Backbone as JSON, one array per atom type, in Angstrom:
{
  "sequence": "XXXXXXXXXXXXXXXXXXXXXXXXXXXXXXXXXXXXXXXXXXXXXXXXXXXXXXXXXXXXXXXXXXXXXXXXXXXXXXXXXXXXXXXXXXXXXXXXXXXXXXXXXXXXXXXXXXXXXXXXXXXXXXXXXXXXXXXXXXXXXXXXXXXXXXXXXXXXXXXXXXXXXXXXXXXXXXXXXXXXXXXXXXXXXXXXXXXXXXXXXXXXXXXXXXXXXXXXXXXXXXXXXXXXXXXXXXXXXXXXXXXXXXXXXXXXXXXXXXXXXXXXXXXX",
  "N": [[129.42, 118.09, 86.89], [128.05, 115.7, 84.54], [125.83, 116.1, 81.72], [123.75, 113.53, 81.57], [123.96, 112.67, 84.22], [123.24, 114.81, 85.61], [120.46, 114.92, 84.47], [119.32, 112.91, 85.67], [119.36, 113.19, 88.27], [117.7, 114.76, 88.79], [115.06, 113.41, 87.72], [114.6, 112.14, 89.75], [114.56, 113.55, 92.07], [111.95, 113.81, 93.0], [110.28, 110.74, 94.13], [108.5, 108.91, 92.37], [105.26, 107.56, 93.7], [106.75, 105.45, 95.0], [108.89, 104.1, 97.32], [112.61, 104.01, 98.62], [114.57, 102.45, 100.65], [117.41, 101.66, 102.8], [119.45, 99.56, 104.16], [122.36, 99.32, 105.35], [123.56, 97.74, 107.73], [121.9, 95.27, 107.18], [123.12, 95.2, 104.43], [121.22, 95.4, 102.66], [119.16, 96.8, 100.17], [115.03, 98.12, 100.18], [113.03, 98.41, 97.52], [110.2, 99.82, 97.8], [107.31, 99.67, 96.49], [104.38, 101.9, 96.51], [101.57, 103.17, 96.62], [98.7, 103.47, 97.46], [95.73, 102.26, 96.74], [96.22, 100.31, 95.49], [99.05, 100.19, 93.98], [99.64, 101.03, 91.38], [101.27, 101.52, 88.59], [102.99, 103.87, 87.71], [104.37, 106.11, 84.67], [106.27, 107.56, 84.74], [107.09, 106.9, 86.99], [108.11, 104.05, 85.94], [110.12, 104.69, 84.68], [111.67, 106.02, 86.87], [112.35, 104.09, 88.41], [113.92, 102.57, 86.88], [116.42, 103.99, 86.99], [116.81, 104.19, 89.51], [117.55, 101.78, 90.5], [119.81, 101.47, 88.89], [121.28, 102.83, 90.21], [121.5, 101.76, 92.69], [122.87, 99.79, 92.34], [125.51, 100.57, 91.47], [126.07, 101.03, 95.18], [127.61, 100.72, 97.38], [127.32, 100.08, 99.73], [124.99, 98.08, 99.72], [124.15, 94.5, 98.9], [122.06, 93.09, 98.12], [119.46, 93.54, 96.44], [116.0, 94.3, 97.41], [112.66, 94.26, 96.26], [109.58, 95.18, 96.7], [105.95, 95.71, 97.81], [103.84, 97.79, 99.2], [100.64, 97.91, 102.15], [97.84, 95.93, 101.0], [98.37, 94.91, 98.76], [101.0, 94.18, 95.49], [100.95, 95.14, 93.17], [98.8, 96.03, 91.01], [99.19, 96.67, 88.63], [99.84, 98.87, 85.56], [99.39, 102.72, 85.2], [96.79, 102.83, 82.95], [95.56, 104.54, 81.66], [97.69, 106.51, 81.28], [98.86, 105.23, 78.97], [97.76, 106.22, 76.86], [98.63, 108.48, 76.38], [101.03, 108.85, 76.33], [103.79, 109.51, 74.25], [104.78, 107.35, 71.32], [107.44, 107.02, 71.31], [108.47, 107.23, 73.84], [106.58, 104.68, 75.16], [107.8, 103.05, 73.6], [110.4, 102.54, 75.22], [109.65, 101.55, 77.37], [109.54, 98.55, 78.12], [112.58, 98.05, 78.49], [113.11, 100.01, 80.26], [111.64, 98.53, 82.53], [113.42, 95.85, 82.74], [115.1, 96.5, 84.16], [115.7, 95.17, 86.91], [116.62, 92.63, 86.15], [119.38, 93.91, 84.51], [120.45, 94.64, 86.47], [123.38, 94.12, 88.61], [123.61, 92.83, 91.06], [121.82, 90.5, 93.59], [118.52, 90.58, 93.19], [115.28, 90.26, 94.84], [111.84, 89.39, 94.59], [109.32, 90.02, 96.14], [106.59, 89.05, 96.75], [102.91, 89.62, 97.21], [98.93, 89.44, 97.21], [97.2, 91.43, 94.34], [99.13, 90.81, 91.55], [99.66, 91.91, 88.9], [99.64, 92.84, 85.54], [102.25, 95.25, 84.34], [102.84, 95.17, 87.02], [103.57, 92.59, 87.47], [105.31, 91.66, 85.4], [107.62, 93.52, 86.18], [108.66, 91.81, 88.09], [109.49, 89.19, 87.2], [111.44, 90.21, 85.82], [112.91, 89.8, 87.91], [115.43, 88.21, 89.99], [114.89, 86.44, 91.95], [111.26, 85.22, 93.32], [109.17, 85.34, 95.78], [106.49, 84.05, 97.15], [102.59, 84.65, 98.5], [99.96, 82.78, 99.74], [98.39, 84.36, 99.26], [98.7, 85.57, 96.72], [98.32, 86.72, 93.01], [98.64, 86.62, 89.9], [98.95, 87.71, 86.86], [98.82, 88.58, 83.22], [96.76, 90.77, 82.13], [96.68, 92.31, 79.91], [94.81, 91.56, 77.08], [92.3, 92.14, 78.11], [91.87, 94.84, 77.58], [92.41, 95.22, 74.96], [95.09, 94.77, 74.14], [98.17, 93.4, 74.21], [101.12, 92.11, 76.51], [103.68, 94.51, 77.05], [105.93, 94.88, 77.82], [107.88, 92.66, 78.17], [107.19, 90.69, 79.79], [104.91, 88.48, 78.43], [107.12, 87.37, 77.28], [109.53, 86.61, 78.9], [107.62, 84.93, 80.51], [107.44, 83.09, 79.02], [109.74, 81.45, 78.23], [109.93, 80.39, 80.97], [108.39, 78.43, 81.06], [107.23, 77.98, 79.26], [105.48, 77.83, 76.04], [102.8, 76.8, 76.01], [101.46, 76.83, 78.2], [102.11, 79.84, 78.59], [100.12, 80.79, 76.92], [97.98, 80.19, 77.23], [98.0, 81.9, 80.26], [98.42, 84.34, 78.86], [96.26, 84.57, 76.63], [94.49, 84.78, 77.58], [94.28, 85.97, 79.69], [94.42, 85.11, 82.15], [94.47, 84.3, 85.58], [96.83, 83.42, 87.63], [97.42, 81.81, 91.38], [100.01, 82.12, 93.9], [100.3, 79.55, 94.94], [100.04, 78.11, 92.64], [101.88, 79.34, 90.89], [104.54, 78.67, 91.76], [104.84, 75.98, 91.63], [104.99, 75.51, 88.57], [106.83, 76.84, 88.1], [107.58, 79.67, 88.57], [107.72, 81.09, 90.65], [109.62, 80.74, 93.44], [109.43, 79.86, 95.7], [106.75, 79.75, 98.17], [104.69, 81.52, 100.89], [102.81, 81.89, 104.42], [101.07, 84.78, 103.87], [101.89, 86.46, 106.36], [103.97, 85.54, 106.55], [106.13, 86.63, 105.07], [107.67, 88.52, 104.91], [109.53, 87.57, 107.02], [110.68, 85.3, 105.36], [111.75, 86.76, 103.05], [113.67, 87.93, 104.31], [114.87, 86.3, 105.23], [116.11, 84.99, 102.75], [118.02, 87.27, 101.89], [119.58, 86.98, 104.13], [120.89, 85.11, 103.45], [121.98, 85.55, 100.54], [123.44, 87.29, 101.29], [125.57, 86.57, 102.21], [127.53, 85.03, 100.18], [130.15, 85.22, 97.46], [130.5, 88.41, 96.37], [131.55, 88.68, 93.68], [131.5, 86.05, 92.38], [129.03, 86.08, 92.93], [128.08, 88.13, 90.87], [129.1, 87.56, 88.8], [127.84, 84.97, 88.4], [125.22, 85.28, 87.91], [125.13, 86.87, 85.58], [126.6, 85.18, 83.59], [124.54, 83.6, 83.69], [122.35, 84.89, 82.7], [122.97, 85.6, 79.87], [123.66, 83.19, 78.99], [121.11, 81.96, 78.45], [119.72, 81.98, 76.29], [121.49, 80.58, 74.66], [123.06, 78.24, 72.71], [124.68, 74.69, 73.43], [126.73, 74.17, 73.84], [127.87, 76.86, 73.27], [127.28, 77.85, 75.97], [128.42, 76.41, 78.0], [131.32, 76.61, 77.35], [131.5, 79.18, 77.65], [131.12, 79.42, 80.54], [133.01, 78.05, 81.25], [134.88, 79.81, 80.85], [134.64, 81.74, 82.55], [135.1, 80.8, 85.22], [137.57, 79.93, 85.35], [138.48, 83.26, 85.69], [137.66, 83.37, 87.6], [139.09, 81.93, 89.44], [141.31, 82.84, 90.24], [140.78, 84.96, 91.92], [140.74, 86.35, 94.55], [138.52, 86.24, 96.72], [137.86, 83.23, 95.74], [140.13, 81.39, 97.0], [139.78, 82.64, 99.35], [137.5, 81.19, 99.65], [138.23, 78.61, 99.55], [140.64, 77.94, 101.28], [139.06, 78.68, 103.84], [137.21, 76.33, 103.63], [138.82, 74.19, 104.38], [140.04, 75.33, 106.77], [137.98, 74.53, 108.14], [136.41, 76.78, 108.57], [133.73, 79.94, 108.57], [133.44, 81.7, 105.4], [134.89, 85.03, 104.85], [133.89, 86.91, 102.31], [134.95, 89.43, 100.35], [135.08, 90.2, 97.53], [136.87, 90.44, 95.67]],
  "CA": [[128.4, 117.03, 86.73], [127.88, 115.37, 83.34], [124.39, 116.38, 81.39], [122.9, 112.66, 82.22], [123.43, 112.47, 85.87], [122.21, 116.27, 85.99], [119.23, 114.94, 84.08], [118.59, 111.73, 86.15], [118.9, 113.67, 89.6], [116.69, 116.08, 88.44], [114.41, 113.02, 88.04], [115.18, 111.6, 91.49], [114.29, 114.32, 93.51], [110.75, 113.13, 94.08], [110.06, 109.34, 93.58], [106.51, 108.69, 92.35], [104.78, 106.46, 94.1], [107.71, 104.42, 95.36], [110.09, 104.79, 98.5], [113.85, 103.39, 99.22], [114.81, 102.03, 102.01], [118.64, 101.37, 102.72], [119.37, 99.27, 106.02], [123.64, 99.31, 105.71], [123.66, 96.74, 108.49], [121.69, 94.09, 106.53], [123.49, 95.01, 102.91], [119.94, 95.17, 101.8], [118.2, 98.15, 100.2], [114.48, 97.63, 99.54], [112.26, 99.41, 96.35], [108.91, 99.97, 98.12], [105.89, 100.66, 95.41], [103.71, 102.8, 97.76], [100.6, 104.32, 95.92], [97.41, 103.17, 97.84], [95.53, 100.72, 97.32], [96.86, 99.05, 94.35], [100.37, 100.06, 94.06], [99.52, 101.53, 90.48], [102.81, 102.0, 88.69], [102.89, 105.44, 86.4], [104.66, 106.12, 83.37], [107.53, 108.54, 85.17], [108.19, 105.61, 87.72], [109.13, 103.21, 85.5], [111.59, 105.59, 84.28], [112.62, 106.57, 88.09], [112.51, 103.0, 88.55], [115.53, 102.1, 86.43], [117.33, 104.77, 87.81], [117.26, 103.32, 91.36], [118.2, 100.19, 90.45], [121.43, 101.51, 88.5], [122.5, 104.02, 91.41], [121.79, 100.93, 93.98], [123.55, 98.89, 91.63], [126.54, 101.16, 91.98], [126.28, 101.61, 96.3], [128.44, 100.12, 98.09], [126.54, 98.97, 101.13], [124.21, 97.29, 99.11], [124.6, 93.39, 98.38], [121.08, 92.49, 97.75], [117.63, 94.21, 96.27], [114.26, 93.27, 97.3], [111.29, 94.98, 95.36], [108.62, 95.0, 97.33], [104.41, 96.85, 97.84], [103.26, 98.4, 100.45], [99.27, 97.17, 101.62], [97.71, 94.61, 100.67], [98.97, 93.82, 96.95], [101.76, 94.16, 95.3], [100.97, 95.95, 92.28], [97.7, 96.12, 89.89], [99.84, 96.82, 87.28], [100.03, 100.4, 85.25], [98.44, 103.42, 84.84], [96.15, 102.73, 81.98], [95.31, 106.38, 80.99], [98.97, 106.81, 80.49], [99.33, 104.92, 77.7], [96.85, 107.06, 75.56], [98.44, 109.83, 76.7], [102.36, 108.96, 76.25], [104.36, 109.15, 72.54], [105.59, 106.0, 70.77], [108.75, 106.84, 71.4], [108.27, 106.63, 75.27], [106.24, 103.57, 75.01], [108.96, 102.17, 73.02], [111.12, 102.51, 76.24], [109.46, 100.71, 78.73], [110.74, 97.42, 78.33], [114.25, 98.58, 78.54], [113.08, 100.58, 82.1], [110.93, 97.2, 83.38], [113.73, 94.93, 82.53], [116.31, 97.14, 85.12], [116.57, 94.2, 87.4], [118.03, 91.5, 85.36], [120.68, 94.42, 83.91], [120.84, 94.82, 88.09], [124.17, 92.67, 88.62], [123.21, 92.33, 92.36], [120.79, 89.94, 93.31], [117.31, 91.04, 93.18], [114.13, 89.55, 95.18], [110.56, 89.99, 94.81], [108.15, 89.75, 97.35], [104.77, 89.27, 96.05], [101.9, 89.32, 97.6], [98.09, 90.25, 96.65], [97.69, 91.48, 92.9], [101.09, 91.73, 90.81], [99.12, 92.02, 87.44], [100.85, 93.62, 84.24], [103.69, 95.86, 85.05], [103.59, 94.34, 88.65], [104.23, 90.99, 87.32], [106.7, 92.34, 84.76], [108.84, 93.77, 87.07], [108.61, 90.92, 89.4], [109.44, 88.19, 86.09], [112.96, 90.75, 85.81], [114.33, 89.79, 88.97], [116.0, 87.01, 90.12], [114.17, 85.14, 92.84], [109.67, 85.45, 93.5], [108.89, 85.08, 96.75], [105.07, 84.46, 96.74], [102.18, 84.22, 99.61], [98.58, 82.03, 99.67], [97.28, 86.0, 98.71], [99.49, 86.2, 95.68], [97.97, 86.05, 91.54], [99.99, 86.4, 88.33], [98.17, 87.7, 85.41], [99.05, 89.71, 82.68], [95.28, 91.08, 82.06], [96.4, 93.01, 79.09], [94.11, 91.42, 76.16], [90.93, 92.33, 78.34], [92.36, 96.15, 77.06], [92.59, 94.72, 72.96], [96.59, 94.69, 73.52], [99.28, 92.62, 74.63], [101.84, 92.76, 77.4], [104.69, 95.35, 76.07], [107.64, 94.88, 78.92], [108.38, 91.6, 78.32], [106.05, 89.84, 80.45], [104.62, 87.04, 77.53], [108.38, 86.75, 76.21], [110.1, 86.14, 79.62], [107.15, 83.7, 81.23], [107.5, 82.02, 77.83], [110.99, 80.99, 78.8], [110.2, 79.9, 82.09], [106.63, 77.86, 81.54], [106.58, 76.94, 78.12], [104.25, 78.34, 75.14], [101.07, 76.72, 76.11], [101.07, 77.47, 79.4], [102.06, 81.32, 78.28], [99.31, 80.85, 75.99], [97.16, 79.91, 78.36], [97.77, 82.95, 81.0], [98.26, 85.66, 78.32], [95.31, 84.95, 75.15], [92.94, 83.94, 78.3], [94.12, 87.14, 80.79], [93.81, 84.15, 83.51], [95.11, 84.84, 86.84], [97.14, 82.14, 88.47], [98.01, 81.95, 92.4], [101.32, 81.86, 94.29], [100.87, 78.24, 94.8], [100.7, 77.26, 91.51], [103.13, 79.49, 90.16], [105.9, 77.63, 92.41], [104.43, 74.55, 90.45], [105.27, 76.12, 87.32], [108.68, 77.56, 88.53], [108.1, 81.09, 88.47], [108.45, 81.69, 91.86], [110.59, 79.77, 94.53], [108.77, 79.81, 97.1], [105.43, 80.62, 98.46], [104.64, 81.11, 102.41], [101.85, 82.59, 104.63], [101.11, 86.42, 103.98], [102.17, 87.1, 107.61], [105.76, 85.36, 107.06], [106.63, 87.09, 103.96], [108.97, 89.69, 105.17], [110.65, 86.65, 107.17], [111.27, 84.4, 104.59], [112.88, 87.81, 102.38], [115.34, 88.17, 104.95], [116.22, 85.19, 105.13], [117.04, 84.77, 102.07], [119.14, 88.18, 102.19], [121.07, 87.03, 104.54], [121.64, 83.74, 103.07], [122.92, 85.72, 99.61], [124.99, 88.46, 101.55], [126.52, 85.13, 102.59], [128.5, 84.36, 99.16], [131.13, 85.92, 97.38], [129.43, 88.89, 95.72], [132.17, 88.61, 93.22], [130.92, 85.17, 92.07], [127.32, 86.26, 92.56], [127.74, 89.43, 89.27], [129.49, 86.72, 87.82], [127.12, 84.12, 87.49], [123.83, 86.11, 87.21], [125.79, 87.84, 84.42], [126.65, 84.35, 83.59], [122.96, 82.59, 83.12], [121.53, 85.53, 81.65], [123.75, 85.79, 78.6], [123.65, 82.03, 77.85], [120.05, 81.8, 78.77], [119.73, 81.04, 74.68], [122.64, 80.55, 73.87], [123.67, 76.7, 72.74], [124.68, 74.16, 75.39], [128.69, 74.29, 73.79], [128.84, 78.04, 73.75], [127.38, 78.02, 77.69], [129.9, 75.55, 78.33], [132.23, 77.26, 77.01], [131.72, 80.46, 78.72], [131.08, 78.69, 81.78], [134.34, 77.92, 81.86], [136.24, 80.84, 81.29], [134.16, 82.39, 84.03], [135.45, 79.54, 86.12], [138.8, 80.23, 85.09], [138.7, 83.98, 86.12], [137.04, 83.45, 89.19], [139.97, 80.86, 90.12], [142.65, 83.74, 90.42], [139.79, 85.78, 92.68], [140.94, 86.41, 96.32], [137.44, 84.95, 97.37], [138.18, 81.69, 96.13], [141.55, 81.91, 97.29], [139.31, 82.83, 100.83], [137.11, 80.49, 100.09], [139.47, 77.18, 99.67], [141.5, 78.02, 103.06], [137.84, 79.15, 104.96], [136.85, 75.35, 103.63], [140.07, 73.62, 104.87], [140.33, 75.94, 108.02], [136.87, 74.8, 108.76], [135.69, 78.18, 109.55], [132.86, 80.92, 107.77], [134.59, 82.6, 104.76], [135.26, 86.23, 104.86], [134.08, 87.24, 101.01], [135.72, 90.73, 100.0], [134.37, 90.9, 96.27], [137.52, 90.99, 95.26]],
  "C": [[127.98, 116.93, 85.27], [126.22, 115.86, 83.4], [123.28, 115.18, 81.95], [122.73, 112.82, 83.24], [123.27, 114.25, 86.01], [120.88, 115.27, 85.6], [118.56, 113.62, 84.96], [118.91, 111.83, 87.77], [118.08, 114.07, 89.68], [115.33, 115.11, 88.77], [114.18, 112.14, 89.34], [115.01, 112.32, 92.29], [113.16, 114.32, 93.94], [109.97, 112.18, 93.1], [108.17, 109.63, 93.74], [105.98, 107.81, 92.05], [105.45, 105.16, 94.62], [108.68, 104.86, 96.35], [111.19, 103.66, 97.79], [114.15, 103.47, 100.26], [116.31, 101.61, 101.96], [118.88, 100.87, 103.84], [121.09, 98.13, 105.44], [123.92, 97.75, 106.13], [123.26, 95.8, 107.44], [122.43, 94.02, 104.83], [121.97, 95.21, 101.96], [119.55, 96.83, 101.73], [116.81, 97.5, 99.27], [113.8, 98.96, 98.63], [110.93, 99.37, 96.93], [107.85, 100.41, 97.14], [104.61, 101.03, 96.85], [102.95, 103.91, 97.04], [99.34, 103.32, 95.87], [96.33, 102.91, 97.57], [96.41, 99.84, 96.35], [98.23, 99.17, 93.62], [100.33, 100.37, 92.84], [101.04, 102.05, 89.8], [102.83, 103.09, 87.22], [104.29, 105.14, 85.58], [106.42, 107.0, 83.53], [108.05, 107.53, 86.21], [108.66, 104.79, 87.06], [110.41, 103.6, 85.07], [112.73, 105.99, 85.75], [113.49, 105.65, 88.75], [113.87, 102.01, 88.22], [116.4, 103.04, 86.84], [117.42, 104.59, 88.92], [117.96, 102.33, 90.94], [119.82, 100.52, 89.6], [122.1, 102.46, 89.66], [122.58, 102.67, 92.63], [122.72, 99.99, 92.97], [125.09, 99.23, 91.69], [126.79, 101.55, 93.65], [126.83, 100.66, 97.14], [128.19, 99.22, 99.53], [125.52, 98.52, 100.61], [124.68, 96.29, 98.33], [123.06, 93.13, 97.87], [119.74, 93.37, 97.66], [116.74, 93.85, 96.35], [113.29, 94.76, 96.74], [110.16, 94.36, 96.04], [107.01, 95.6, 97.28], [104.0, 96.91, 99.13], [101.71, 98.07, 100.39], [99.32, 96.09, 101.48], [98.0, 93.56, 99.61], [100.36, 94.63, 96.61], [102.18, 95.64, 94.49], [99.81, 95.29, 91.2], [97.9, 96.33, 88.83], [99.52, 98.74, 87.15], [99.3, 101.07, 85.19], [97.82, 103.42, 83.05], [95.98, 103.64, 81.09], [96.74, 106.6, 80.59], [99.68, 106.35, 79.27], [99.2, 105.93, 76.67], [98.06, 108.09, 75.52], [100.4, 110.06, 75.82], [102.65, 108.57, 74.88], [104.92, 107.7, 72.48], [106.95, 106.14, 71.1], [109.18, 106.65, 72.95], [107.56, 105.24, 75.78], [107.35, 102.89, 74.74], [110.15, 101.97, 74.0], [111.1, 101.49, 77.19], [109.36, 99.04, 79.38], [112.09, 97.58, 78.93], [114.29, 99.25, 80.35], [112.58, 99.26, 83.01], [112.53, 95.97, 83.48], [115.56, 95.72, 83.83], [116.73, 95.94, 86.35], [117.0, 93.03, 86.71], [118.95, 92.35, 85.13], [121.35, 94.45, 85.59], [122.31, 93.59, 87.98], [123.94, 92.09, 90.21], [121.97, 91.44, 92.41], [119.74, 90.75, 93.71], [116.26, 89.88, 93.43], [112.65, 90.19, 95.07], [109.71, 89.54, 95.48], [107.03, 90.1, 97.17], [103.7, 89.25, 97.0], [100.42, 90.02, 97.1], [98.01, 90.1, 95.09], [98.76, 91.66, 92.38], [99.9, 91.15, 89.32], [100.14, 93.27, 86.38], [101.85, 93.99, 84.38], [104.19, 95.24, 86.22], [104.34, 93.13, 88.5], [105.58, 90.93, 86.04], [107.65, 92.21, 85.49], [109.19, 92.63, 87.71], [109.5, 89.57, 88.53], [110.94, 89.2, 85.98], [113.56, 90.39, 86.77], [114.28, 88.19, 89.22], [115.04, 85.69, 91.23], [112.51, 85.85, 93.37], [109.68, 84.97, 94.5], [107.14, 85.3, 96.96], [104.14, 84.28, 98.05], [100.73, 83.53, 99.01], [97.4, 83.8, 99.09], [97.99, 85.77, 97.38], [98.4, 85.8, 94.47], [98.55, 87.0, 90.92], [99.13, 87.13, 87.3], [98.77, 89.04, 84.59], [97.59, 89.99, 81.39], [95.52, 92.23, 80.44], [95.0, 92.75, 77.69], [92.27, 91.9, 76.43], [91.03, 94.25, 77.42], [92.53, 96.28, 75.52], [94.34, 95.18, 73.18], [97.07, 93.52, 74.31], [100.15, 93.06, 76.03], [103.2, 93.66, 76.54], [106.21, 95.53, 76.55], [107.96, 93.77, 79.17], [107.96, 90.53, 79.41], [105.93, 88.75, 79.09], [106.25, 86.65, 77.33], [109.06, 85.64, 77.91], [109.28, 84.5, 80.58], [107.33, 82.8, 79.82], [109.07, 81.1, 78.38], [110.92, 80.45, 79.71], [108.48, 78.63, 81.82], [106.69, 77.17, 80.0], [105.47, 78.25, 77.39], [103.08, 77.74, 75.37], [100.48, 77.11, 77.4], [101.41, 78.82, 79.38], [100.97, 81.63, 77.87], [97.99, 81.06, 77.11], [96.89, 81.1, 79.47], [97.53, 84.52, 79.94], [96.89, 85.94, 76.91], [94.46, 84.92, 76.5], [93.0, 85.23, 79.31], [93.94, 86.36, 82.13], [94.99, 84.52, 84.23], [95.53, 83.35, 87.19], [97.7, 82.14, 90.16], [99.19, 81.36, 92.94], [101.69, 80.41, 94.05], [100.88, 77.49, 93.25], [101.64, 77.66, 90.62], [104.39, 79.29, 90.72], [105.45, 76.47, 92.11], [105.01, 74.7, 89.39], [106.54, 76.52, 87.63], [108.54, 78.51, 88.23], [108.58, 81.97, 89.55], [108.49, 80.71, 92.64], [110.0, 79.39, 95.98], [107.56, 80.15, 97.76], [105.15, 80.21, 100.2], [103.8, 81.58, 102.62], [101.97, 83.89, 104.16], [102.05, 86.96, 105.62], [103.75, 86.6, 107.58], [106.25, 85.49, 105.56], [107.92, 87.62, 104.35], [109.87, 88.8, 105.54], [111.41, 85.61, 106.33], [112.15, 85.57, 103.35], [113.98, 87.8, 102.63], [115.95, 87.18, 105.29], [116.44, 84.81, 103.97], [118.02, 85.96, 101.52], [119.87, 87.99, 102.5], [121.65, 85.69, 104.12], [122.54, 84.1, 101.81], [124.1, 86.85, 100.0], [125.86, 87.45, 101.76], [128.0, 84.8, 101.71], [129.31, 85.56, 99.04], [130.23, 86.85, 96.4], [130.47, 89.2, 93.84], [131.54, 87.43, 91.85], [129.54, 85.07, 91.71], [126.98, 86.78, 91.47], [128.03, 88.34, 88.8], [128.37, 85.39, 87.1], [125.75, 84.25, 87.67], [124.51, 86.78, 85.35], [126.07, 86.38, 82.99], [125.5, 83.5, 82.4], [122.08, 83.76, 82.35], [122.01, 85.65, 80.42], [123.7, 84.24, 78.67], [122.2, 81.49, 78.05], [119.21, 80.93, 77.01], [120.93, 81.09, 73.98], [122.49, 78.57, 73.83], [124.26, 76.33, 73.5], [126.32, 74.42, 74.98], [128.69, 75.2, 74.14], [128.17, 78.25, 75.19], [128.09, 77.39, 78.42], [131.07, 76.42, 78.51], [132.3, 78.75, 77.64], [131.78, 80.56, 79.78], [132.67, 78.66, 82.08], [135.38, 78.72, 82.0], [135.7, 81.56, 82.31], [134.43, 81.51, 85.1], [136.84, 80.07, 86.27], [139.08, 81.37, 85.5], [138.55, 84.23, 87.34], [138.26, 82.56, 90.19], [141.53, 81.43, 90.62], [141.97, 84.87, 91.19], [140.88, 85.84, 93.98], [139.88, 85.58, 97.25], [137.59, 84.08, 97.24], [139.29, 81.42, 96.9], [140.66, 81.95, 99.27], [138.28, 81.42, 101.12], [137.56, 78.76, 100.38], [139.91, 77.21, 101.14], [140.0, 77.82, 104.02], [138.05, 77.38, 104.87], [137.51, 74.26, 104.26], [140.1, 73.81, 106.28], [138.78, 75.11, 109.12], [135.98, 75.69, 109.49], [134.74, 79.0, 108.0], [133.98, 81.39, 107.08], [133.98, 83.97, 104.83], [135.38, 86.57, 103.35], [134.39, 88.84, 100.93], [134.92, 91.36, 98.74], [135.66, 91.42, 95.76], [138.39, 89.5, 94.36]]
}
């Protein structure tokens, strides 16, 4: 056993403040934050944190990640005291650990509900699809603290909302709710609290659905031309078109479409 994966079992042998859940059958494994009442996320989980997400990222019966909280909220964001406490050079990390689901090539869902403030809404702003409820609010409350957000929270809602409306949630610390951040497009969807979990799984099983081949590919895809110029996303667009066109899935999926029957994706 290499020195890393010694050193990142070592930290894996007891998750803090967060379960995994693995359910085979559905392809789905979820990230539970589970630290009562407010889902508080410490300074050693975010670190344990990206280490789940690259071992599920490598497991084989897993097509799709949901990130989820146990309770009534999501996540209140971080332990506060741990800032003081932790070196610059660990600080200086925790971008790089928050930002573990976008590097995720599987898709990744978040299921908000309650508070997702700072870290919560971080994490939640890394993955791919927000699933929000009539409980849900947004805020990244850092300036009430005299700082900023530090995991890419302001940069990434900047991208999705615009600078005045960034401006607006992060100089002001204002909280916004589910429904208007599916106004804003940050999250896709917003339903009751009580049909959260159902609207997750269904969209689980709607992405175990595709080719998961196609799926790394074009998450992998939109995040790398995300700023890039519209030629060179074109242009990469297409040779990812082009590799995908000598796949077996397409190849499954052409005939399925013809045959008129469900395709049978492989991932290969």
């Amino acid at each position: 056993m290499s020195v890393l994966k010694h050193q990142a079992n070592s930290l894996l042998e007891q998750l803090d403040g967060f379960r995994v859940e693995v359910d085979a059958a559905a392809q789905r494994a979820d990230i539970v934050l589970d630290r009562p009442p407010f889902n508080i996320v410490s300074m050693l989980q975010r670190e344990q944190l990206r280490l789940v997400f690259e071992a599920l990222d490598e497991d084989e019966r897993v097509r799709v990640i949901v990130l989820r909280g146990s309770g009534a909220h999501f996540s209140s964001g971080g332990d506060i005291k741990g800032f003081l406490e932790a070196s610059p050079e660990h600080v200086s990390k925790l971008a790089w650990n928050v930002a573990a689901p976008t590097r995720c090539s599987k898709p990744v869902i978040a299921a908000n509900h309650g508070y997702c403030f700072g870290v919560g809404f971080e994490l939640s702003l890394a993955c791919d699809f927000r699933i929000v409820t009539a409980t849900t609010q947004y805020a990244l409350p850092e300036q009430k603290l005299g700082q900023i957000p530090g995991s890419g929270g302001s940069a990434r809602l900047q991208k999705m909302v615009g600078i005045a409306r960034t401006k607006d949630i992060v100089m002001r610390s204002r909280r916004i709710s589910g429904a208007q951040a599916v106004e804003w497009g940050i999250a896709t969807q917003c339903v009751a609290d009580a049909e959260l979990e159902r609207a997750t799984a269904d969209l689980v099983q709607e992405l175990v659905g595709f080719s998961p081949l196609a799926q790394r590919t074009a998450k992998k895809l939109l995040n790398d031309t995300e700023d890039a110029p519209l030629a060179i996303a074109i242009e990469l667009e297409g040779h990812c078109y082009s590799r995908l066109r000598s796949s077996e899935d397409f190849r499954e999926g052409v005939e399925a479409f013809h045959g008129k029957r469900p395709p049978v994706f492989r991932g290969r």
